Coordinates of C-alpha atoms in Angstrom, one line a residue:
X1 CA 2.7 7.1 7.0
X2 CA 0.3 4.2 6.7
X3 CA 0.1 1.8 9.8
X4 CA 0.8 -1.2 8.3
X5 CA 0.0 -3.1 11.7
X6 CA -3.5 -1.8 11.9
X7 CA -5.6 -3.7 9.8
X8 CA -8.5 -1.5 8.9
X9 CA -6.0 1.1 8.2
X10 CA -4.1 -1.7 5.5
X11 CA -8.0 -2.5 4.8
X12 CA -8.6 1.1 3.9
X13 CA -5.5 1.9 1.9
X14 CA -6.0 -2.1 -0.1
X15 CA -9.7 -0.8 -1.1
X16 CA -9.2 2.8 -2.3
X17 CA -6.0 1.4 -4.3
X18 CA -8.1 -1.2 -5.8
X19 CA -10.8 1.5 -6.5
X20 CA -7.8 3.6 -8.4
X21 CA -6.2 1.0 -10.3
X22 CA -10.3 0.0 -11.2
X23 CA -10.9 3.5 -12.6
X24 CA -8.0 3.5 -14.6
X25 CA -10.0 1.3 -17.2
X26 CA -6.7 -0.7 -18.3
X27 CA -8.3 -3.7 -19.6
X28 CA -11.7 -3.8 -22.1
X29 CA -13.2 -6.1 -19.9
X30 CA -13.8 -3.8 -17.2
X31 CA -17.4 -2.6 -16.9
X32 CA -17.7 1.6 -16.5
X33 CA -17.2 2.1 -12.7
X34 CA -21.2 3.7 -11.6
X35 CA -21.5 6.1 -8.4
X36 CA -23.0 3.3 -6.7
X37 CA -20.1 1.3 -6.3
X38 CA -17.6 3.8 -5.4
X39 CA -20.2 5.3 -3.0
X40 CA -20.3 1.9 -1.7
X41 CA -16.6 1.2 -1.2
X42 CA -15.5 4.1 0.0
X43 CA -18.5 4.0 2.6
X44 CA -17.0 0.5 3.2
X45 CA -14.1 2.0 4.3
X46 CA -15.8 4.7 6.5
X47 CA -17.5 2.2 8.2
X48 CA -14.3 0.7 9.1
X49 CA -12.8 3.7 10.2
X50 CA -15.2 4.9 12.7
X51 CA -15.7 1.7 14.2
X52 CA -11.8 2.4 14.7
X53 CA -12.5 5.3 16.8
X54 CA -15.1 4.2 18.5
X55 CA -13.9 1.2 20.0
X56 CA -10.5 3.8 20.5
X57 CA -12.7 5.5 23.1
X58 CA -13.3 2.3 24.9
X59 CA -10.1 1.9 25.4
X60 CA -8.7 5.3 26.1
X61 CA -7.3 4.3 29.4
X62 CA -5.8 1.1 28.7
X63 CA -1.9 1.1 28.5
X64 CA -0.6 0.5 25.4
X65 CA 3.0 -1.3 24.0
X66 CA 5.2 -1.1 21.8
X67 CA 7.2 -4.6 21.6
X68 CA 5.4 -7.4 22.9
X69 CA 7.7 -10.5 24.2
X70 CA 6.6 -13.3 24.4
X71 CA 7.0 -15.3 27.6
X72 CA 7.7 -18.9 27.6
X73 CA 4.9 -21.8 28.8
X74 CA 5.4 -25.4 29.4
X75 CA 1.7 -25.6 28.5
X76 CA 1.6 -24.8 25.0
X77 CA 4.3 -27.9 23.5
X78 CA 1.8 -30.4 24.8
X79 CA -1.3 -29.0 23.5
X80 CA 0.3 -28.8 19.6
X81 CA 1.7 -31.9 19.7
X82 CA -2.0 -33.0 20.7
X83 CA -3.2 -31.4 17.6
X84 CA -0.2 -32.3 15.4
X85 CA -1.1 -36.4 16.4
X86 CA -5.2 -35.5 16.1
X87 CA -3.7 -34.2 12.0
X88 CA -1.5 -37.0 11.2
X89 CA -4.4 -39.9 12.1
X90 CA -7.1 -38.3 10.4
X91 CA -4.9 -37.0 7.3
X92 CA -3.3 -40.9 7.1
X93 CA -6.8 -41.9 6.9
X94 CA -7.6 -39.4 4.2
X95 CA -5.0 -40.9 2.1
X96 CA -5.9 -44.4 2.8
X97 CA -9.7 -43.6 1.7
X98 CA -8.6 -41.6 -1.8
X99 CA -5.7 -44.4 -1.9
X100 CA -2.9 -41.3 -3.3
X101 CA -1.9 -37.8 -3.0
X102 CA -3.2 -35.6 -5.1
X103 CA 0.5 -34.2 -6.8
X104 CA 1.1 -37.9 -7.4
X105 CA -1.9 -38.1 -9.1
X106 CA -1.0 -35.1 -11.1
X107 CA 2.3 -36.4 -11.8
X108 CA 1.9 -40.1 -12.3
X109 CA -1.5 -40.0 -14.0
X110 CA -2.8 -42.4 -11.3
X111 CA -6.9 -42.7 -10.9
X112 CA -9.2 -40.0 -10.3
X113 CA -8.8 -35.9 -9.9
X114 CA -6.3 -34.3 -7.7
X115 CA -9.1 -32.0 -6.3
X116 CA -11.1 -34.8 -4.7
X117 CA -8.8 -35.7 -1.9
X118 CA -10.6 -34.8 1.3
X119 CA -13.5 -35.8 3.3
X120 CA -16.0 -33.5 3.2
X121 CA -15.9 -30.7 6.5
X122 CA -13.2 -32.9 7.9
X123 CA -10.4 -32.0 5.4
X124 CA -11.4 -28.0 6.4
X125 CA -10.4 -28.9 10.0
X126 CA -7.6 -30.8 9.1
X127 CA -6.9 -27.5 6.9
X128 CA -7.2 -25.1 9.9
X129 CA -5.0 -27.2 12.0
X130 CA -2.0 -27.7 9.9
X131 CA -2.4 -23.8 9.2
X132 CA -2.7 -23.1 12.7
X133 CA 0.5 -25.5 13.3
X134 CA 2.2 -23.3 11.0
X135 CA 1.2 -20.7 12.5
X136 CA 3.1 -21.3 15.4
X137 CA 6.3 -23.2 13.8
X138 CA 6.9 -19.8 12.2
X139 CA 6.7 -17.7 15.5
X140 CA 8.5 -20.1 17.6
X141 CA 11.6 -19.2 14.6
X142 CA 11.6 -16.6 14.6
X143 CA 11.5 -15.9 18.2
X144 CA 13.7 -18.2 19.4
X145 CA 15.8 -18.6 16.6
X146 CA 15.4 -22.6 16.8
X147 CA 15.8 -23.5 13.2
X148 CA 13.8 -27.1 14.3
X149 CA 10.8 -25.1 13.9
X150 CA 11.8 -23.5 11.2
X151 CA 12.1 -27.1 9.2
X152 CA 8.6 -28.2 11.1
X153 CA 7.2 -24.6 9.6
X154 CA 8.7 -26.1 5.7
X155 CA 7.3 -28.9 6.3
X156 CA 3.8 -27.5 6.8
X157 CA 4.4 -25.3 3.6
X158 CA 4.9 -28.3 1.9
X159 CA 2.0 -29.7 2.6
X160 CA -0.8 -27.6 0.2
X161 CA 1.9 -28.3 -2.3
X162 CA 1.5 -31.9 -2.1
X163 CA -2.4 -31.5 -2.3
X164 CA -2.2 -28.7 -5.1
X165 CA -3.9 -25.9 -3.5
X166 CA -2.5 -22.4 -4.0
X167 CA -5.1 -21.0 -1.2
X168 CA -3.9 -22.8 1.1
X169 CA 0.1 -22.2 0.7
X170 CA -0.9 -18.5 0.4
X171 CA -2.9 -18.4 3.5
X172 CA 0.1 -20.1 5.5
X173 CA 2.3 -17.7 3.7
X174 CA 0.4 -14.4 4.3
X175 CA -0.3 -15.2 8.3
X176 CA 3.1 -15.9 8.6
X177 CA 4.4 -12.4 6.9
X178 CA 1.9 -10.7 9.4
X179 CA 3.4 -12.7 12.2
X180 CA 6.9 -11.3 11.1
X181 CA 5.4 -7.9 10.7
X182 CA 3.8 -7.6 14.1
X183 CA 6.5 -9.1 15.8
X184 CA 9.0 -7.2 14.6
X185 CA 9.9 -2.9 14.0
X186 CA 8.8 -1.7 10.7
X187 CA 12.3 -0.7 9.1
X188 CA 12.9 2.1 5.9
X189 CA 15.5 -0.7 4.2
X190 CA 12.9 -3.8 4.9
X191 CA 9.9 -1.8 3.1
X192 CA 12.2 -1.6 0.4
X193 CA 12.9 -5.2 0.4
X194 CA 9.3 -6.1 0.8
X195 CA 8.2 -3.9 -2.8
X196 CA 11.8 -5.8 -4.5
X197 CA 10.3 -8.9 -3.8
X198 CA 6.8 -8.1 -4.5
X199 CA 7.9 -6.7 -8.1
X200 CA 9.9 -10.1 -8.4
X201 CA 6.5 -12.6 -7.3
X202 CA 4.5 -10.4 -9.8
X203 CA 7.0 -11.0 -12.5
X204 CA 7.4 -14.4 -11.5
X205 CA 3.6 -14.5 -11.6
X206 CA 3.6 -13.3 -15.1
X207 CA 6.0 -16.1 -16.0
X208 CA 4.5 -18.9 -15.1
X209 CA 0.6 -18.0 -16.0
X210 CA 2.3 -17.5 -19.8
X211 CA 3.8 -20.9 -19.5
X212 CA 0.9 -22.4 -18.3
X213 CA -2.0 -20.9 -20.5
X214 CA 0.1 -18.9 -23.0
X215 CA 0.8 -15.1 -23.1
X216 CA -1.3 -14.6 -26.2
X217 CA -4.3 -16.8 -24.6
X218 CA -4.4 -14.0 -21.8
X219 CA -3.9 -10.8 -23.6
X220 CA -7.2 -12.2 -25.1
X221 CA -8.5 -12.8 -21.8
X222 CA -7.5 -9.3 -20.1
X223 CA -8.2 -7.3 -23.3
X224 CA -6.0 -4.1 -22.2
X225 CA -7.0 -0.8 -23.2
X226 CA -4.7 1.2 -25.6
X227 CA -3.8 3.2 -22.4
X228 CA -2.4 0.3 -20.5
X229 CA 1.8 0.6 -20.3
X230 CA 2.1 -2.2 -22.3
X231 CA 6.4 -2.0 -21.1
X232 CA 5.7 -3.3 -17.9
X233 CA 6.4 -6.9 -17.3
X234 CA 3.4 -9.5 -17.9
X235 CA 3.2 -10.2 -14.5
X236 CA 1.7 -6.5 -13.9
X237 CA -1.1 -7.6 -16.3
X238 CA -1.8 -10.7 -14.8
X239 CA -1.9 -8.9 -11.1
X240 CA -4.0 -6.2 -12.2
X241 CA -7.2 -8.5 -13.8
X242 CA -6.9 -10.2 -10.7
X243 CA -7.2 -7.6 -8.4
X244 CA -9.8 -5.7 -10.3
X245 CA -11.8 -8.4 -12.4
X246 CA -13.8 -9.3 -8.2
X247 CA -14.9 -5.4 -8.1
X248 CA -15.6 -5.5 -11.9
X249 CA -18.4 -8.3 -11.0
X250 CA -19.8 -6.8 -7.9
X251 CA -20.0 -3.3 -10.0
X252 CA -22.1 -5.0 -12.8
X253 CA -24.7 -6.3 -10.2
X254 CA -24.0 -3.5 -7.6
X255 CA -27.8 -2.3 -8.7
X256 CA -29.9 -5.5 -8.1
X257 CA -29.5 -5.4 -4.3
X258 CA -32.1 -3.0 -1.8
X259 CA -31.0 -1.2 0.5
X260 CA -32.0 -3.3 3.2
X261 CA -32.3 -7.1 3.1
X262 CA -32.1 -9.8 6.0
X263 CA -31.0 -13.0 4.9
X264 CA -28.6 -13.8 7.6
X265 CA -29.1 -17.8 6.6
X266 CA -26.3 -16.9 3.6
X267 CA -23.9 -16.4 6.2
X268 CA -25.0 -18.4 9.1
X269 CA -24.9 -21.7 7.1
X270 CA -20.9 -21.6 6.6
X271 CA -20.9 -22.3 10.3
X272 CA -22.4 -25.5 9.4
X273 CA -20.5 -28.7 7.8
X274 CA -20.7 -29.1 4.1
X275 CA -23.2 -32.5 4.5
X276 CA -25.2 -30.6 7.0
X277 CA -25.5 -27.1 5.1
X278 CA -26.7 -29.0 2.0
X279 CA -30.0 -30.5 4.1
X280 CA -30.6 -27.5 5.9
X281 CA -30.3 -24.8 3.9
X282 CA -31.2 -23.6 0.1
X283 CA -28.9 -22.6 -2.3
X284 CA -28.3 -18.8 -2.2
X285 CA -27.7 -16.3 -5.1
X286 CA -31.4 -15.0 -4.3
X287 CA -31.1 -11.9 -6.4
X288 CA -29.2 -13.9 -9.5
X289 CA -25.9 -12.1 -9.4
X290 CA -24.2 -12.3 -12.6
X291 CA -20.3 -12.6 -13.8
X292 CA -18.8 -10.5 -16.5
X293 CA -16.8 -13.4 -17.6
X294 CA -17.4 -16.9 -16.9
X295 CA -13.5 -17.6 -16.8
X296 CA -13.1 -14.9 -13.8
X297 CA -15.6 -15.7 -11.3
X298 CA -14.4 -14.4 -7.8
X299 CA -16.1 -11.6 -6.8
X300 CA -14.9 -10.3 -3.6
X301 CA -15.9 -10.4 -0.1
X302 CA -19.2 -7.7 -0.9
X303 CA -22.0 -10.1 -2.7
X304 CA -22.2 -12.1 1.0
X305 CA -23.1 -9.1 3.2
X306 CA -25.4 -7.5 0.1
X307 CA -27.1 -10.7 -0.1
X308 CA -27.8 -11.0 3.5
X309 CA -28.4 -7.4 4.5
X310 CA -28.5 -5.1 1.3
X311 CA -26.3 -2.4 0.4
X312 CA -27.0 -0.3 4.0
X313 CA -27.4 -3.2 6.2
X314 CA -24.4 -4.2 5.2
X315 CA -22.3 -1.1 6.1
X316 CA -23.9 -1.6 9.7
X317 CA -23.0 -5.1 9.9
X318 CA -19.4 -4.1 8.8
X319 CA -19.2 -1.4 11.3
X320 CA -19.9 -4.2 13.8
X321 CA -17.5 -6.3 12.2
X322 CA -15.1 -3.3 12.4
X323 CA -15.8 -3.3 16.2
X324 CA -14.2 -6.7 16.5
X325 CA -12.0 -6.4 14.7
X326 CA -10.5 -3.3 16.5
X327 CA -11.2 -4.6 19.6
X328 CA -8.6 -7.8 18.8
X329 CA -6.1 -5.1 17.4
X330 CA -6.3 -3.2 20.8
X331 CA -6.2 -6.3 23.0
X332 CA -3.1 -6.6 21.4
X333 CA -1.6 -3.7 21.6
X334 CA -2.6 -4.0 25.6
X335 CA 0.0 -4.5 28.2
X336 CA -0.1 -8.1 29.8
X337 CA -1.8 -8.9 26.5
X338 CA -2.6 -12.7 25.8
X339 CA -0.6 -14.3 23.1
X340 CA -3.4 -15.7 21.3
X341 CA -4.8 -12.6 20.1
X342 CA -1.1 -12.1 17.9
X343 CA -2.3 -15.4 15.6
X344 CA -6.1 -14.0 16.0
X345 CA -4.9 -10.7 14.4
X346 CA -3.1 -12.6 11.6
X347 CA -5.9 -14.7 10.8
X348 CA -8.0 -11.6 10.4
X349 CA -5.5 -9.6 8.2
X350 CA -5.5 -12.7 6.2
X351 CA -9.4 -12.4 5.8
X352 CA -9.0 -8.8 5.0
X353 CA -6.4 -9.0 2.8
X354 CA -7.8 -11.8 0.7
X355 CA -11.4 -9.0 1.1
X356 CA -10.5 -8.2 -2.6
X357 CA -11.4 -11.8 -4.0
X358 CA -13.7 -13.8 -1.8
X359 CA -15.3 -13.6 2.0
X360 CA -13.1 -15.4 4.1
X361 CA -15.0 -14.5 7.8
X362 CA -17.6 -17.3 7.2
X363 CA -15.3 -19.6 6.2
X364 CA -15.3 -22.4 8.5
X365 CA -11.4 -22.8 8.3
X366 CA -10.5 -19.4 9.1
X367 CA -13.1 -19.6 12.1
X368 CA -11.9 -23.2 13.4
X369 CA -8.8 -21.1 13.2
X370 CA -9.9 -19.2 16.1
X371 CA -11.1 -21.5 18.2
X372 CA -7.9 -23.2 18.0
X373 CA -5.9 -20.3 18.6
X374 CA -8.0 -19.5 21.7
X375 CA -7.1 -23.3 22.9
X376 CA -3.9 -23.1 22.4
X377 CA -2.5 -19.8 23.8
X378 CA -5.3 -19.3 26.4
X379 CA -1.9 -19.7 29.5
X380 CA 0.5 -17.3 27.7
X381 CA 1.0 -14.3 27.9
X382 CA 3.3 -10.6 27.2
X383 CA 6.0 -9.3 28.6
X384 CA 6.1 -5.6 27.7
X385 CA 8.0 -2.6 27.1
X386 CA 6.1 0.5 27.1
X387 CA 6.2 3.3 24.8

């Protein structure tokens, strides 16, 4: 059975079941799937897997758990209550400067686009920490059973919905299912819940992308195939150009990269601030990667790493990455493990999750993440029941 708390092994399974669903051809737009990419991928996926093992070894002495408890710290309040104050003074003055928010905007027609709220770099820390905040709202809940953080946790929801960003309420969303997930036992009945309510978001999904841009304006878009089962709900459509139109554009420019490239500038400038990266650093896209459709334009995590170290440079950079990634997950799974690496693993099944459509580990929100977490949580840590 699939290990849904190890997240190469969820990596793994998301990536060959995109790599299916691809070769199934259901929609016209799809370009024919070439050797090179599914070599690629499914190295991808290797890659991960022996890193697995290999940092397994390392830690082939290390007592293991298998409910991790939380123990209480009088240090932890303060130091989100810090960041909650640091948020509300620099997000006040946000909304001072753009004089609105941006669903007002939307709502009452008032002056300028809802996407410019935001000062640039700033607003992605601000981002981070309200995430981060939510982060722990949701644990404290359902720890502790306090439904005050539960409210503090709605209210951070509510937030992105107030500025109109979907990737935001789906990032506080998904780290907060993973939360659940690796805090609590993995139950027959709750997997069954889990795929009822999936099949109900994808038909919700379906419901409102028809009412917002019209179900014939997207069977135009998607173009299925005579083969596709055109009796399932439009929300499977809708779910299924999503997941595979990112692979679809890496497939049709899988040939213009070497074999070995190093470019790490692509990725090193995301560590920088917006205003800086613009003065330092040239605009990217060296080998002139190109989209199948202008209208579907996300092209998974892949074109970074290609870009910066070519298609076998890149499998070594994501065995290192691998490395990491699995030593977090086994720092977890350590007794007398530190808290913070709970909301570190979240973050990162997050980034892998979202591997489908775009790079997150660059992403200077997802990485202020971490240094957040490791700020907050560095006092606390498990109490353990062994295996």
């Amino acid at each position: 059975m699939l290990n849904v708390k190890n997240p190469l092994a969820l990596f793994v399974f998301m990536w060959l079941f995109v790599l299916y669903i691809y070769s199934k051809q259901y929609s016209l737009l799809l370009t024919p799937l070439t050797f090179e990419t599914i070599g690629y991928v499914i190295m991808t996926c290797l890659s991960f897997v022996l890193s697995f093992y290999c940092m397994q070894i390392i830690f082939l002495e290390k007592k293991f758990v298998k409910n991790n408890v939380f123990e209480e710290s009088a240090s932890i309040l303060p130091k989100l209550r810090r960041i909650f104050k640091i948020w509300v003074f620099f997000t006040l003055l946000e909304i001072t400067y753009f004089r609105g928010l941006p669903l007002l905007s939307v709502l009452l027609g008032g002056e300028g686009k809802y996407t410019e709220l935001g000062i640039p770099s700033l607003h992605g820390f601000l981002n981070a920490m309200v995430i981060t905040l939510s982060n722990y709202c949701f644990y404290y809940y359902i720890k502790n059973k306090d439904k005050k953080f539960l409210y503090f946790f709605i209210l951070c929801v509510l937030w992105p919905i107030l500025l109109v960003t979907r990737q935001m309420l789906l990032s506080m969303v998904v780290q907060a299912t993973v939360i659940y997930i690796m805090c609590n036992s993995i139950r027959i009945s709750s997997i069954l819940k889990v795929i009822f309510s999936g099949f109900l978001i994808v038909c919700l999904f379906g419901l409102v992308g028809d009412l917002r841009s019209g179900g014939d304006s997207f069977l135009n878009l998607a173009q299925p195939s005579s083969d596709y089962p055109t009796w399932l709900p439009s929300g499977v459509l809708w779910v299924y150009i999503y997941m595979v139109s990112p692979l679809n554009n890496v497939n049709f420019n899988i040939h213009i990269y070497p074999d070995f490239n190093f470019s790490p500038s692509v990725l090193i400038s995301n560590f920088f601030p917006s205003f800086i990266r613009t003065k330092i650093f040239a605009p990217s896209d060296q080998f002139n990667f190109q989209l199948v459709n202008e209208y579907l334009n996300v092209s998974t995590m892949f074109p970074s790493y290609l870009e910066a170290f070519g298609r076998i440079g890149s499998l070594i950079f994501y065995f290192l990455l691998g490395l990491l990634i699995s030593f977090v997950y086994f720092k977890f799974k350590s007794k007398n493990s530190n808290v913070k690496w709970l909301f570190i693993l979240a973050v990162i099944f997050h980034n892998l999750i979202f591997s489908v459509f775009v790079d997150f580990f660059f992403n200077l929100v997802f990485l202020f993440q971490f240094v957040l977490h490791f700020y907050i949580a560095k006092p606390i840590k498990f109490s353990s029941n062994e295996n």
